[in-house]
Amino acid sequence: MPLTADRKKALRTLGHNLKPIVTIGDKGLSEGVMEELERALNDHELIKVKLAVNERDVRKELIAELCKASGAELVQEIGKIALILRKAEKPNARLSNLLR
């Protein structure tokens, strides 16, 4: 279900003070990056991902591929940082960025 504009605004507010948890480099979406992304999304639900890639088109492709592979939704993309969301089935109240 796509995010509404109001929900995106609320998520951007929550994500403003977050630091990037996952960094994707020139090698793209390796197995290790995907494992760390899965762990981060399961724990935190709302995370920032840093893309250390200079080409804008390549970054956009990586973000689309990342969201498709992980089942997450893109909330916001600014420069080399993407804010993504994937709701957990059983969120941990101590770790979730949505339940704080």
PDB file of C-alpha atoms in Angstrom:
ATOM      1  CA  MET A   1       0.000   0.000   0.000  1.00  0.00           C
ATOM      2  CA  PRO A   2       1.579   3.301  -1.041  1.00  0.00           C
ATOM      3  CA  LEU A   3       2.287   5.889   1.616  1.00  0.00           C
ATOM      4  CA  THR A   4       0.057   8.960   1.732  1.00  0.00           C
ATOM      5  CA  ALA A   5       1.564  12.449   1.642  1.00  0.00           C
ATOM      6  CA  ASP A   6       0.646  13.020   5.319  1.00  0.00           C
ATOM      7  CA  ARG A   7       2.217   9.715   6.380  1.00  0.00           C
ATOM      8  CA  LYS A   8       5.396  10.512   4.408  1.00  0.00           C
ATOM      9  CA  LYS A   9       5.605  13.894   6.108  1.00  0.00           C
ATOM     10  CA  ALA A  10       5.312  12.281   9.547  1.00  0.00           C
ATOM     11  CA  LEU A  11       7.967   9.687   8.638  1.00  0.00           C
ATOM     12  CA  ARG A  12      10.323  12.376   7.318  1.00  0.00           C
ATOM     13  CA  THR A  13       9.962  14.161  10.661  1.00  0.00           C
ATOM     14  CA  LEU A  14      10.860  10.949  12.514  1.00  0.00           C
ATOM     15  CA  GLY A  15      13.751  10.240  10.144  1.00  0.00           C
ATOM     16  CA  HIS A  16      15.272  13.710  10.331  1.00  0.00           C
ATOM     17  CA  ASN A  17      17.528  12.948  13.322  1.00  0.00           C
ATOM     18  CA  LEU A  18      18.440   9.400  12.261  1.00  0.00           C
ATOM     19  CA  LYS A  19      21.944   8.533  11.139  1.00  0.00           C
ATOM     20  CA  PRO A  20      22.531   6.234   8.136  1.00  0.00           C
ATOM     21  CA  ILE A  21      22.727   2.612   9.292  1.00  0.00           C
ATOM     22  CA  VAL A  22      23.630   0.938   6.000  1.00  0.00           C
ATOM     23  CA  THR A  23      26.144   2.215   3.448  1.00  0.00           C
ATOM     24  CA  ILE A  24      26.162   0.991  -0.134  1.00  0.00           C
ATOM     25  CA  GLY A  25      29.397   1.465  -2.044  1.00  0.00           C
ATOM     26  CA  ASP A  26      30.571   0.992  -5.614  1.00  0.00           C
ATOM     27  CA  LYS A  27      30.056  -2.784  -5.457  1.00  0.00           C
ATOM     28  CA  GLY A  28      26.299  -2.310  -5.116  1.00  0.00           C
ATOM     29  CA  LEU A  29      23.956  -4.644  -3.312  1.00  0.00           C
ATOM     30  CA  SER A  30      26.248  -7.433  -2.183  1.00  0.00           C
ATOM     31  CA  GLU A  31      25.078 -10.318  -0.037  1.00  0.00           C
ATOM     32  CA  GLY A  32      26.566  -8.727   3.091  1.00  0.00           C
ATOM     33  CA  VAL A  33      24.817  -5.416   2.428  1.00  0.00           C
ATOM     34  CA  MET A  34      21.479  -7.178   1.952  1.00  0.00           C
ATOM     35  CA  GLU A  35      21.917  -9.126   5.217  1.00  0.00           C
ATOM     36  CA  GLU A  36      22.688  -5.930   7.128  1.00  0.00           C
ATOM     37  CA  LEU A  37      19.748  -4.174   5.466  1.00  0.00           C
ATOM     38  CA  GLU A  38      17.395  -6.998   6.492  1.00  0.00           C
ATOM     39  CA  ARG A  39      18.645  -6.880  10.079  1.00  0.00           C
ATOM     40  CA  ALA A  40      18.298  -3.090  10.236  1.00  0.00           C
ATOM     41  CA  LEU A  41      14.782  -3.081   8.771  1.00  0.00           C
ATOM     42  CA  ASN A  42      13.652  -5.861  11.111  1.00  0.00           C
ATOM     43  CA  ASP A  43      15.025  -4.001  14.132  1.00  0.00           C
ATOM     44  CA  HIS A  44      14.320  -0.354  13.308  1.00  0.00           C
ATOM     45  CA  GLU A  45      11.624  -0.366  10.559  1.00  0.00           C
ATOM     46  CA  LEU A  46      12.525   3.194   9.461  1.00  0.00           C
ATOM     47  CA  ILE A  47      16.174   3.609   8.445  1.00  0.00           C
ATOM     48  CA  LYS A  48      18.490   5.834   6.455  1.00  0.00           C
ATOM     49  CA  VAL A  49      20.730   4.305   3.801  1.00  0.00           C
ATOM     50  CA  LYS A  50      23.798   6.116   2.487  1.00  0.00           C
ATOM     51  CA  LEU A  51      24.722   5.511  -1.145  1.00  0.00           C
ATOM     52  CA  ALA A  52      28.410   6.221  -1.745  1.00  0.00           C
ATOM     53  CA  VAL A  53      27.910   6.441  -5.519  1.00  0.00           C
ATOM     54  CA  ASN A  54      28.513   9.632  -7.481  1.00  0.00           C
ATOM     55  CA  GLU A  55      26.202   9.044 -10.464  1.00  0.00           C
ATOM     56  CA  ARG A  56      22.620  10.172  -9.798  1.00  0.00           C
ATOM     57  CA  ASP A  57      21.066   7.655 -12.209  1.00  0.00           C
ATOM     58  CA  VAL A  58      23.009   4.773 -10.641  1.00  0.00           C
ATOM     59  CA  ARG A  59      21.857   5.880  -7.155  1.00  0.00           C
ATOM     60  CA  LYS A  60      18.218   5.931  -8.291  1.00  0.00           C
ATOM     61  CA  GLU A  61      18.577   2.427  -9.768  1.00  0.00           C
ATOM     62  CA  LEU A  62      20.212   1.143  -6.577  1.00  0.00           C
ATOM     63  CA  ILE A  63      17.442   2.601  -4.421  1.00  0.00           C
ATOM     64  CA  ALA A  64      14.747   1.038  -6.623  1.00  0.00           C
ATOM     65  CA  GLU A  65      16.538  -2.326  -6.560  1.00  0.00           C
ATOM     66  CA  LEU A  66      17.095  -2.070  -2.800  1.00  0.00           C
ATOM     67  CA  CYS A  67      13.411  -1.350  -2.122  1.00  0.00           C
ATOM     68  CA  LYS A  68      12.257  -4.130  -4.419  1.00  0.00           C
ATOM     69  CA  ALA A  69      14.642  -6.718  -2.961  1.00  0.00           C
ATOM     70  CA  SER A  70      13.846  -5.849   0.665  1.00  0.00           C
ATOM     71  CA  GLY A  71      10.129  -5.120   0.307  1.00  0.00           C
ATOM     72  CA  ALA A  72      10.640  -1.611   1.715  1.00  0.00           C
ATOM     73  CA  GLU A  73       9.081   1.661   0.583  1.00  0.00           C
ATOM     74  CA  LEU A  74      11.030   4.797  -0.248  1.00  0.00           C
ATOM     75  CA  VAL A  75       9.951   7.675   1.991  1.00  0.00           C
ATOM     76  CA  GLN A  76      12.468  10.282   0.890  1.00  0.00           C
ATOM     77  CA  GLU A  77      15.645  10.639  -1.157  1.00  0.00           C
ATOM     78  CA  ILE A  78      17.936  13.602  -0.681  1.00  0.00           C
ATOM     79  CA  GLY A  79      21.337  13.542  -2.344  1.00  0.00           C
ATOM     80  CA  LYS A  80      23.129  10.364  -1.332  1.00  0.00           C
ATOM     81  CA  ILE A  81      20.761   9.498   1.537  1.00  0.00           C
ATOM     82  CA  ALA A  82      17.545   7.482   1.230  1.00  0.00           C
ATOM     83  CA  LEU A  83      14.967   7.091   4.001  1.00  0.00           C
ATOM     84  CA  ILE A  84      13.159   3.757   3.696  1.00  0.00           C
ATOM     85  CA  LEU A  85      10.399   2.021   5.634  1.00  0.00           C
ATOM     86  CA  ARG A  86       9.336  -1.572   6.090  1.00  0.00           C
ATOM     87  CA  LYS A  87       6.906  -2.425   8.869  1.00  0.00           C
ATOM     88  CA  ALA A  88       7.955  -5.343  11.070  1.00  0.00           C
ATOM     89  CA  GLU A  89       5.481  -8.097  11.907  1.00  0.00           C
ATOM     90  CA  LYS A  90       6.499  -7.999  15.575  1.00  0.00           C
ATOM     91  CA  PRO A  91       8.240  -4.665  16.228  1.00  0.00           C
ATOM     92  CA  ASN A  92      10.629  -4.404  19.168  1.00  0.00           C
ATOM     93  CA  ALA A  93       9.569  -1.314  21.132  1.00  0.00           C
ATOM     94  CA  ARG A  94      13.140  -0.653  22.306  1.00  0.00           C
ATOM     95  CA  LEU A  95      14.640  -0.702  18.784  1.00  0.00           C
ATOM     96  CA  SER A  96      11.869   0.530  16.488  1.00  0.00           C
ATOM     97  CA  ASN A  97      12.168   4.099  15.250  1.00  0.00           C
ATOM     98  CA  LEU A  98       8.384   4.179  14.738  1.00  0.00           C
ATOM     99  CA  LEU A  99       7.441   3.341  18.336  1.00  0.00           C
ATOM    100  CA  ARG A 100       9.624   5.918  20.081  1.00  0.00           C
TER     101      ARG A 100
END
